[in-house]
PDB file of C-alpha atoms in Angstrom:
ATOM      1  CA  MET A1379     -63.404 -72.762  16.074  1.00  0.00           C
ATOM      2  CA  SER A1380     -65.441 -76.008  16.503  1.00  0.00           C
ATOM      3  CA  SER A1381     -63.524 -79.288  16.652  1.00  0.00           C
ATOM      4  CA  VAL A1382     -63.485 -81.455  13.532  1.00  0.00           C
ATOM      5  CA  VAL A1383     -65.564 -84.653  13.970  1.00  0.00           C
ATOM      6  CA  ARG A1384     -63.791 -87.553  12.452  1.00  0.00           C
ATOM      7  CA  ALA A1385     -65.952 -89.994  10.475  1.00  0.00           C
ATOM      8  CA  PRO A1386     -65.904 -93.545  11.750  1.00  0.00           C
ATOM      9  CA  GLN A1387     -64.043 -96.039   9.666  1.00  0.00           C
ATOM     10  CA  ILE A1388     -66.167 -97.887   7.063  1.00  0.00           C
ATOM     11  CA  ASP A1389     -66.362-101.614   7.232  1.00  0.00           C
ATOM     12  CA  LEU A1390     -66.336-102.271   3.539  1.00  0.00           C
ATOM     13  CA  ALA A1391     -66.706-106.054   3.912  1.00  0.00           C
ATOM     14  CA  SER A1392     -69.909-105.739   5.929  1.00  0.00           C
ATOM     15  CA  ILE A1393     -71.355-103.261   3.462  1.00  0.00           C
ATOM     16  CA  LEU A1394     -70.680-105.501   0.536  1.00  0.00           C
ATOM     17  CA  LYS A1395     -72.425-108.476   2.239  1.00  0.00           C
ATOM     18  CA  ALA A1396     -75.592-106.440   2.581  1.00  0.00           C
ATOM     19  CA  GLN A1397     -78.411-106.943   0.054  1.00  0.00           C
ATOM     20  CA  ASN A1398     -78.446-103.215  -0.833  1.00  0.00           C
ATOM     21  CA  PRO A1399     -75.037-101.895   0.021  1.00  0.00           C
ATOM     22  CA  GLN A1400     -75.016 -98.173   0.951  1.00  0.00           C
ATOM     23  CA  ILE A1401     -72.398 -95.846   2.312  1.00  0.00           C
ATOM     24  CA  ASP A1402     -73.469 -92.980   4.523  1.00  0.00           C
ATOM     25  CA  LEU A1403     -71.506 -89.987   3.296  1.00  0.00           C
ATOM     26  CA  ARG A1404     -72.780 -87.807   6.164  1.00  0.00           C
ATOM     27  CA  LEU A1405     -73.324 -84.815   3.873  1.00  0.00           C
ATOM     28  CA  PRO A1406     -74.912 -82.567   6.555  1.00  0.00           C
ATOM     29  CA  ALA A1407     -71.826 -82.901   8.673  1.00  0.00           C
ATOM     30  CA  TYR A1408     -69.675 -82.212   5.587  1.00  0.00           C
ATOM     31  CA  GLU A1409     -71.730 -79.160   4.674  1.00  0.00           C
ATOM     32  CA  ALA A1410     -71.569 -77.878   8.242  1.00  0.00           C
ATOM     33  CA  SER A1411     -67.819 -78.404   8.258  1.00  0.00           C
ATOM     34  CA  THR A1412     -67.524 -76.661   4.896  1.00  0.00           C
ATOM     35  CA  ARG A1413     -69.567 -73.714   6.121  1.00  0.00           C
ATOM     36  CA  ASN A1414     -67.434 -73.462   9.203  1.00  0.00           C
ATOM     37  CA  PHE A1415     -64.281 -73.570   7.061  1.00  0.00           C
ATOM     38  CA  LEU A1416     -65.546 -70.898   4.687  1.00  0.00           C
ATOM     39  CA  LYS A1417     -66.601 -68.768   7.624  1.00  0.00           C
ATOM     40  CA  ALA A1418     -63.187 -69.200   9.154  1.00  0.00           C
ATOM     41  CA  VAL A1419     -61.543 -68.266   5.830  1.00  0.00           C
ATOM     42  CA  SER A1420     -63.864 -65.233   5.520  1.00  0.00           C
ATOM     43  CA  ASP A1421     -63.074 -64.132   9.073  1.00  0.00           C
ATOM     44  CA  TYR A1422     -59.391 -64.517   8.392  1.00  0.00           C
ATOM     45  CA  ALA A1423     -59.683 -62.548   5.163  1.00  0.00           C
ATOM     46  CA  ASN A1424     -61.641 -59.801   6.930  1.00  0.00           C
ATOM     47  CA  ARG A1425     -59.057 -59.621   9.694  1.00  0.00           C
ATOM     48  CA  ALA A1426     -56.249 -59.582   7.153  1.00  0.00           C
ATOM     49  CA  THR A1427     -57.987 -56.839   5.159  1.00  0.00           C
ATOM     50  CA  ALA A1428     -58.550 -54.799   8.314  1.00  0.00           C
ATOM     51  CA  GLU A1429     -54.913 -55.295   9.328  1.00  0.00           C
ATOM     52  CA  ILE A1430     -53.706 -54.312   5.855  1.00  0.00           C
ATOM     53  CA  THR A1431     -55.988 -51.231   5.870  1.00  0.00           C
ATOM     54  CA  GLN A1432     -54.738 -50.237   9.316  1.00  0.00           C
ATOM     55  CA  ARG A1433     -51.117 -50.730   8.308  1.00  0.00           C
ATOM     56  CA  ARG A1434     -51.726 -48.792   5.077  1.00  0.00           C
ATOM     57  CA  THR A1435     -53.263 -45.953   7.073  1.00  0.00           C
ATOM     58  CA  GLN A1436     -50.351 -45.984   9.512  1.00  0.00           C
ATOM     59  CA  HIS A1437     -47.890 -46.157   6.614  1.00  0.00           C
ATOM     60  CA  SER A1438     -49.582 -43.199   4.896  1.00  0.00           C
ATOM     61  CA  ALA A1439     -49.555 -41.220   8.121  1.00  0.00           C
ATOM     62  CA  GLU A1440     -45.895 -42.093   8.734  1.00  0.00           C
ATOM     63  CA  LYS A1441     -45.041 -41.249   5.110  1.00  0.00           C
ATOM     64  CA  LYS A1442     -46.834 -37.911   5.452  1.00  0.00           C
ATOM     65  CA  ARG A1443     -45.052 -37.213   8.705  1.00  0.00           C
ATOM     66  CA  ILE A1444     -41.700 -38.098   7.158  1.00  0.00           C
ATOM     67  CA  SER A1445     -42.519 -35.978   4.071  1.00  0.00           C
ATOM     68  CA  GLU A1446     -43.408 -33.023   6.260  1.00  0.00           C
ATOM     69  CA  LYS A1447     -40.227 -33.540   8.257  1.00  0.00           C
ATOM     70  CA  VAL A1448     -38.161 -33.775   5.051  1.00  0.00           C
ATOM     71  CA  LEU A1449     -39.843 -30.584   3.762  1.00  0.00           C
ATOM     72  CA  ALA A1450     -39.126 -28.824   7.047  1.00  0.00           C
ATOM     73  CA  ILE A1451     -35.501 -29.997   6.934  1.00  0.00           C
ATOM     74  CA  GLU A1452     -35.153 -28.874   3.296  1.00  0.00           C
ATOM     75  CA  THR A1453     -36.675 -25.481   4.182  1.00  0.00           C
ATOM     76  CA  GLU A1454     -34.320 -25.123   7.141  1.00  0.00           C
ATOM     77  CA  THR A1455     -31.414 -26.247   4.949  1.00  0.00           C
ATOM     78  CA  ASN A1456     -32.287 -23.630   2.325  1.00  0.00           C
ATOM     79  CA  GLN A1457     -32.521 -20.972   5.027  1.00  0.00           C
ATOM     80  CA  CYS A1458     -29.144 -22.054   6.334  1.00  0.00           C
ATOM     81  CA  LYS A1459     -27.708 -21.854   2.815  1.00  0.00           C
ATOM     82  CA  VAL A1460     -29.118 -18.338   2.411  1.00  0.00           C
ATOM     83  CA  LYS A1461     -27.638 -17.358   5.785  1.00  0.00           C
ATOM     84  CA  GLU A1462     -24.364 -18.951   4.768  1.00  0.00           C
ATOM     85  CA  ILE A1463     -24.301 -16.896   1.555  1.00  0.00           C
ATOM     86  CA  GLU A1464     -25.103 -13.751   3.544  1.00  0.00           C
ATOM     87  CA  LEU A1465     -22.406 -14.585   6.091  1.00  0.00           C
ATOM     88  CA  VAL A1466     -19.867 -15.185   3.320  1.00  0.00           C
ATOM     89  CA  ALA A1467     -20.789 -11.849   1.730  1.00  0.00           C
ATOM     90  CA  THR A1468     -20.538 -10.147   5.131  1.00  0.00           C
ATOM     91  CA  LEU A1469     -17.193 -11.801   5.774  1.00  0.00           C
ATOM     92  CA  GLU A1470     -15.853 -10.698   2.390  1.00  0.00           C
ATOM     93  CA  ARG A1471     -17.123  -7.157   3.019  1.00  0.00           C
ATOM     94  CA  GLU A1472     -15.528  -7.122   6.471  1.00  0.00           C
ATOM     95  CA  GLN A1473     -12.264  -8.428   5.013  1.00  0.00           C
ATOM     96  CA  GLU A1474     -12.374  -5.659   2.403  1.00  0.00           C
ATOM     97  CA  GLU A1475     -13.116  -3.084   5.085  1.00  0.00           C
ATOM     98  CA  THR A1476     -10.283  -4.511   7.166  1.00  0.00           C
ATOM     99  CA  LYS A1477      -7.904  -4.156   4.223  1.00  0.00           C
ATOM    100  CA  GLU A1478      -9.042  -0.565   3.668  1.00  0.00           C
ATOM    101  CA  ALA A1479      -8.682   0.179   7.390  1.00  0.00           C
ATOM    102  CA  GLU A1480      -5.191  -1.357   7.426  1.00  0.00           C
ATOM    103  CA  SER A1481      -4.280   0.697   4.355  1.00  0.00           C
ATOM    104  CA  SER A1482      -5.617   3.851   6.032  1.00  0.00           C
ATOM    105  CA  VAL A1483      -3.726   3.052   9.237  1.00  0.00           C
ATOM    106  CA  ALA A1484      -0.528   2.489   7.241  1.00  0.00           C
ATOM    107  CA  ALA A1485      -1.034   5.815   5.445  1.00  0.00           C
ATOM    108  CA  LEU A1486      -1.692   7.588   8.758  1.00  0.00           C
ATOM    109  CA  ARG A1487       1.401   6.000  10.260  1.00  0.00           C
ATOM    110  CA  ARG A1488       3.469   7.226   7.304  1.00  0.00           C
ATOM    111  CA  GLN A1489       1.958  10.698   7.741  1.00  0.00           C
ATOM    112  CA  LEU A1490       2.686  10.559  11.472  1.00  0.00           C
ATOM    113  CA  THR A1491       6.276   9.560  10.790  1.00  0.00           C
ATOM    114  CA  SER A1492       6.603  12.390   8.258  1.00  0.00           C
ATOM    115  CA  ILE A1493       5.053  14.863  10.716  1.00  0.00           C
ATOM    116  CA  ARG A1494       7.389  13.707  13.478  1.00  0.00           C
ATOM    117  CA  GLU A1495      10.378  14.126  11.168  1.00  0.00           C
ATOM    118  CA  ALA A1496       9.099  17.581  10.179  1.00  0.00           C
ATOM    119  CA  CYS A1497       8.614  18.473  13.868  1.00  0.00           C
ATOM    120  CA  THR A1498      12.134  17.297  14.634  1.00  0.00           C
ATOM    121  CA  ALA A1499      13.465  19.424  11.781  1.00  0.00           C
ATOM    122  CA  LEU A1500      11.401  22.402  12.990  1.00  0.00           C
ATOM    123  CA  ASP A1501      12.651  21.912  16.544  1.00  0.00           C
ATOM    124  CA  MET A1502      16.218  21.959  15.255  1.00  0.00           C
ATOM    125  CA  GLU A1503      15.475  25.045  13.176  1.00  0.00           C
ATOM    126  CA  ILE A1504      13.803  26.726  16.171  1.00  0.00           C
ATOM    127  CA  GLU A1505      16.859  25.982  18.280  1.00  0.00           C
ATOM    128  CA  GLN A1506      19.043  27.504  15.569  1.00  0.00           C
ATOM    129  CA  TYR A1507      16.785  30.570  15.444  1.00  0.00           C
ATOM    130  CA  ARG A1508      16.909  30.819  19.233  1.00  0.00           C
ATOM    131  CA  ALA A1509      20.677  30.627  19.187  1.00  0.00           C
ATOM    132  CA  THR A1510      20.829  33.216  16.405  1.00  0.00           C
ATOM    133  CA  THR A1511      18.318  35.433  18.216  1.00  0.00           C
ATOM    134  CA  SER A1512      20.264  35.111  21.432  1.00  0.00           C
ATOM    135  CA  ASN A1513      23.472  36.093  19.640  1.00  0.00           C
ATOM    136  CA  LEU A1514      21.755  39.022  17.933  1.00  0.00           C
ATOM    137  CA  ARG A1515      20.228  40.105  21.221  1.00  0.00           C
ATOM    138  CA  ARG A1516      23.637  40.065  22.872  1.00  0.00           C
ATOM    139  CA  GLU A1517      25.113  42.012  19.956  1.00  0.00           C
ATOM    140  CA  ARG A1518      22.252  44.502  20.070  1.00  0.00           C
ATOM    141  CA  GLU A1519      22.552  44.919  23.810  1.00  0.00           C
ATOM    142  CA  GLY A1520      26.264  45.483  23.334  1.00  0.00           C
ATOM    143  CA  GLU A1521      25.599  48.028  20.608  1.00  0.00           C
ATOM    144  CA  ARG A1522      22.953  49.705  22.757  1.00  0.00           C
ATOM    145  CA  ALA A1523      25.339  49.881  25.660  1.00  0.00           C
ATOM    146  CA  THR A1524      27.925  51.357  23.331  1.00  0.00           C
ATOM    147  CA  LEU A1525      25.392  53.857  21.962  1.00  0.00           C
ATOM    148  CA  GLU A1526      24.303  54.806  25.452  1.00  0.00           C
ATOM    149  CA  THR A1527      27.915  55.335  26.375  1.00  0.00           C
ATOM    150  CA  HIS A1528      28.441  57.439  23.281  1.00  0.00           C
ATOM    151  CA  ALA A1529      25.174  59.263  23.908  1.00  0.00           C
ATOM    152  CA  SER A1530      26.209  60.229  27.395  1.00  0.00           C
ATOM    153  CA  ASN A1531      29.466  61.507  25.984  1.00  0.00           C
ATOM    154  CA  THR A1532      28.004  63.194  22.912  1.00  0.00           C
ATOM    155  CA  THR A1533      24.969  64.904  24.417  1.00  0.00           C
ATOM    156  CA  PRO A1534      26.717  68.296  24.266  1.00  0.00           C
ATOM    157  CA  GLU A1535      27.684  67.506  20.656  1.00  0.00           C
ATOM    158  CA  LEU A1536      24.032  66.614  19.923  1.00  0.00           C
ATOM    159  CA  TYR A1537      22.878  69.971  21.245  1.00  0.00           C
ATOM    160  CA  ALA A1538      25.534  71.664  19.180  1.00  0.00           C
ATOM    161  CA  CYS A1539      24.450  69.699  16.086  1.00  0.00           C
ATOM    162  CA  GLU A1540      20.819  70.676  16.613  1.00  0.00           C
ATOM    163  CA  ARG A1541      21.789  74.339  16.972  1.00  0.00           C
ATOM    164  CA  GLY A1542      24.162  74.294  14.028  1.00  0.00           C
ATOM    165  CA  LEU A1543      21.862  72.393  11.655  1.00  0.00           C
ATOM    166  CA  ARG A1544      18.694  74.046  12.905  1.00  0.00           C
ATOM    167  CA  CYS A1545      17.061  70.664  13.627  1.00  0.00           C
ATOM    168  CA  VAL A1546      15.334  68.852  16.450  1.00  0.00           C
ATOM    169  CA  ILE A1547      16.048  65.162  17.135  1.00  0.00           C
ATOM    170  CA  GLU A1548      13.556  63.236  19.259  1.00  0.00           C
ATOM    171  CA  GLY A1549      12.380  59.689  19.788  1.00  0.00           C
ATOM    172  CA  VAL A1550       8.948  58.862  18.328  1.00  0.00           C
ATOM    173  CA  GLY A1551       8.914  55.119  18.920  1.00  0.00           C
ATOM    174  CA  LYS A1552      11.071  52.234  19.978  1.00  0.00           C
ATOM    175  CA  ASP A1553      14.424  52.680  18.259  1.00  0.00           C
ATOM    176  CA  GLN A1554      13.005  55.402  15.961  1.00  0.00           C
ATOM    177  CA  LEU A1555      14.307  58.972  15.644  1.00  0.00           C
ATOM    178  CA  LEU A1556      12.363  61.904  14.216  1.00  0.00           C
ATOM    179  CA  VAL A1557      14.601  64.598  12.742  1.00  0.00           C
ATOM    180  CA  ARG A1558      12.889  67.944  11.951  1.00  0.00           C
ATOM    181  CA  PHE A1559      14.680  70.712  10.049  1.00  0.00           C
ATOM    182  CA  SER A1560      13.775  74.393  10.007  1.00  0.00           C
ATOM    183  CA  HIS A1561      15.164  77.461   8.167  1.00  0.00           C
ATOM    184  CA  ILE A1562      15.851  75.420   5.009  1.00  0.00           C
ATOM    185  CA  ASP A1563      13.611  77.405   2.640  1.00  0.00           C
ATOM    186  CA  PRO A1564      14.959  80.971   2.188  1.00  0.00           C
ATOM    187  CA  SER A1565      11.558  82.151   1.026  1.00  0.00           C
ATOM    188  CA  ASN A1566       9.748  80.601   3.997  1.00  0.00           C
ATOM    189  CA  PRO A1567      11.965  80.224   7.112  1.00  0.00           C
ATOM    190  CA  ARG A1568       9.140  78.565   9.076  1.00  0.00           C
ATOM    191  CA  ARG A1569       8.772  75.748   6.586  1.00  0.00           C
ATOM    192  CA  GLU A1570       9.993  72.399   7.895  1.00  0.00           C
ATOM    193  CA  ALA A1571      11.290  69.120   6.455  1.00  0.00           C
ATOM    194  CA  SER A1572      11.596  65.892   8.378  1.00  0.00           C
ATOM    195  CA  PHE A1573      12.366  62.177   8.235  1.00  0.00           C
ATOM    196  CA  VAL A1574      12.056  59.197  10.600  1.00  0.00           C
ATOM    197  CA  LEU A1575      15.099  56.967  10.976  1.00  0.00           C
ATOM    198  CA  ASP A1576      14.685  53.388  12.229  1.00  0.00           C
ATOM    199  CA  VAL A1577      17.788  52.217  14.113  1.00  0.00           C
ATOM    200  CA  SER A1578      16.304  48.973  15.470  1.00  0.00           C
ATOM    201  CA  ALA A1579      18.302  46.769  13.079  1.00  0.00           C
ATOM    202  CA  ARG A1580      21.912  46.688  12.036  1.00  0.00           C
ATOM    203  CA  SER A1581      20.920  48.263   8.716  1.00  0.00           C
ATOM    204  CA  TYR A1582      19.269  51.610   9.345  1.00  0.00           C
ATOM    205  CA  LYS A1583      16.093  52.458   7.424  1.00  0.00           C
ATOM    206  CA  VAL A1584      14.222  55.677   6.685  1.00  0.00           C
ATOM    207  CA  LEU A1585      10.531  55.075   7.363  1.00  0.00           C
ATOM    208  CA  THR A1586       9.134  58.423   6.155  1.00  0.00           C
ATOM    209  CA  SER A1587      10.431  61.556   4.512  1.00  0.00           C
ATOM    210  CA  THR A1588       8.611  64.893   4.151  1.00  0.00           C
ATOM    211  CA  PRO A1589       9.047  66.035   1.465  1.00  0.00           C
ATOM    212  CA  SER A1590      10.339  63.164  -0.635  1.00  0.00           C
ATOM    213  CA  LEU A1591      14.082  63.248  -1.157  1.00  0.00           C
ATOM    214  CA  PRO A1592      15.350  61.376  -4.292  1.00  0.00           C
ATOM    215  CA  ILE A1593      18.953  61.045  -3.091  1.00  0.00           C
ATOM    216  CA  LEU A1594      17.861  59.592   0.279  1.00  0.00           C
ATOM    217  CA  PRO A1595      18.601  55.920  -0.640  1.00  0.00           C
ATOM    218  CA  ILE A1596      22.161  56.843  -1.613  1.00  0.00           C
ATOM    219  CA  LEU A1597      22.704  58.734   1.633  1.00  0.00           C
ATOM    220  CA  LEU A1598      21.214  55.820   3.602  1.00  0.00           C
ATOM    221  CA  ASP A1599      23.602  53.313   1.999  1.00  0.00           C
ATOM    222  CA  ARG A1600      26.513  55.593   2.910  1.00  0.00           C
ATOM    223  CA  LEU A1601      25.205  55.766   6.494  1.00  0.00           C
ATOM    224  CA  ASN A1602      25.083  51.990   6.810  1.00  0.00           C
ATOM    225  CA  ASP A1603      28.656  51.844   5.613  1.00  0.00           C
ATOM    226  CA  THR A1604      30.094  54.634   7.790  1.00  0.00           C
ATOM    227  CA  ARG A1605      27.666  54.474  10.753  1.00  0.00           C
ATOM    228  CA  ASP A1606      28.098  58.278  10.991  1.00  0.00           C
ATOM    229  CA  ILE A1607      24.617  59.540  11.864  1.00  0.00           C
ATOM    230  CA  PHE A1608      25.646  63.226  12.320  1.00  0.00           C
ATOM    231  CA  ARG A1609      27.116  63.325   8.830  1.00  0.00           C
ATOM    232  CA  PHE A1610      23.962  61.652   7.474  1.00  0.00           C
ATOM    233  CA  ILE A1611      21.739  64.305   9.108  1.00  0.00           C
ATOM    234  CA  LYS A1612      23.912  67.063   7.665  1.00  0.00           C
ATOM    235  CA  GLU A1613      23.746  65.539   4.161  1.00  0.00           C
ATOM    236  CA  VAL A1614      19.957  65.094   4.373  1.00  0.00           C
ATOM    237  CA  ARG A1615      19.543  68.744   5.414  1.00  0.00           C
ATOM    238  CA  GLU A1616      21.641  69.801   2.464  1.00  0.00           C
ATOM    239  CA  GLY A1617      19.484  67.629   0.191  1.00  0.00           C
ATOM    240  CA  PHE A1618      16.285  69.221   1.505  1.00  0.00           C
ATOM    241  CA  ARG A1619      17.778  72.736   1.096  1.00  0.00           C
ATOM    242  CA  GLU A1620      18.689  72.058  -2.530  1.00  0.00           C
ATOM    243  CA  THR A1621      15.155  70.772  -3.137  1.00  0.00           C
ATOM    244  CA  PHE A1622      13.618  74.034  -1.892  1.00  0.00           C
ATOM    245  CA  VAL A1623      15.982  76.302  -3.812  1.00  0.00           C
TER     246      VAL A1623
END
């Protein structure tokens, strides 16, 4: 900027003494100064406008950047909210599944306890059965020993019974006796009748009878009461003979 040229002071007294007083206003210098001032104002305005435009552009760019950042944050926030809702739903589902699993485990534990109690009861029952079986086995062995003793002593009597009753007594299985009778039908001496007696239990049973003998259950009950097998065989033979007559 050019320096301002100060106008010299006016000597008013000297001017007034002159025949034609005149004051030099120095208009060219004033006009030049005015032009310089206006140019300076115009330059300032241009610089201010350029600065404002630049700041406006920067502000718009910063506003756009902030808007984009806000949008990105809002998008991320919404995604986080969606994930939060999904996680809450998953958590509730897992809690429900946990409750169901705990309920199932409790039910299984109750079943296990019941099964263990049942097993304990069965073990006790098995022990009772074993004790009973052991007692029965000892009784049976004692009875067998007694029968063997009697058999050794009664073998001659058995032969005599077979000859007298015209029968044959033989073992056909474990603890089973087959008794076959002959000469019981006067019209057909070769015709036979037979029955199988099971002596494996304390109560004797007749497994088969040929032919069928209606009074056999009565005779069998009497046998289990008296334990007299020879008498039973004699009574059965008599029953068969009456059937054929």
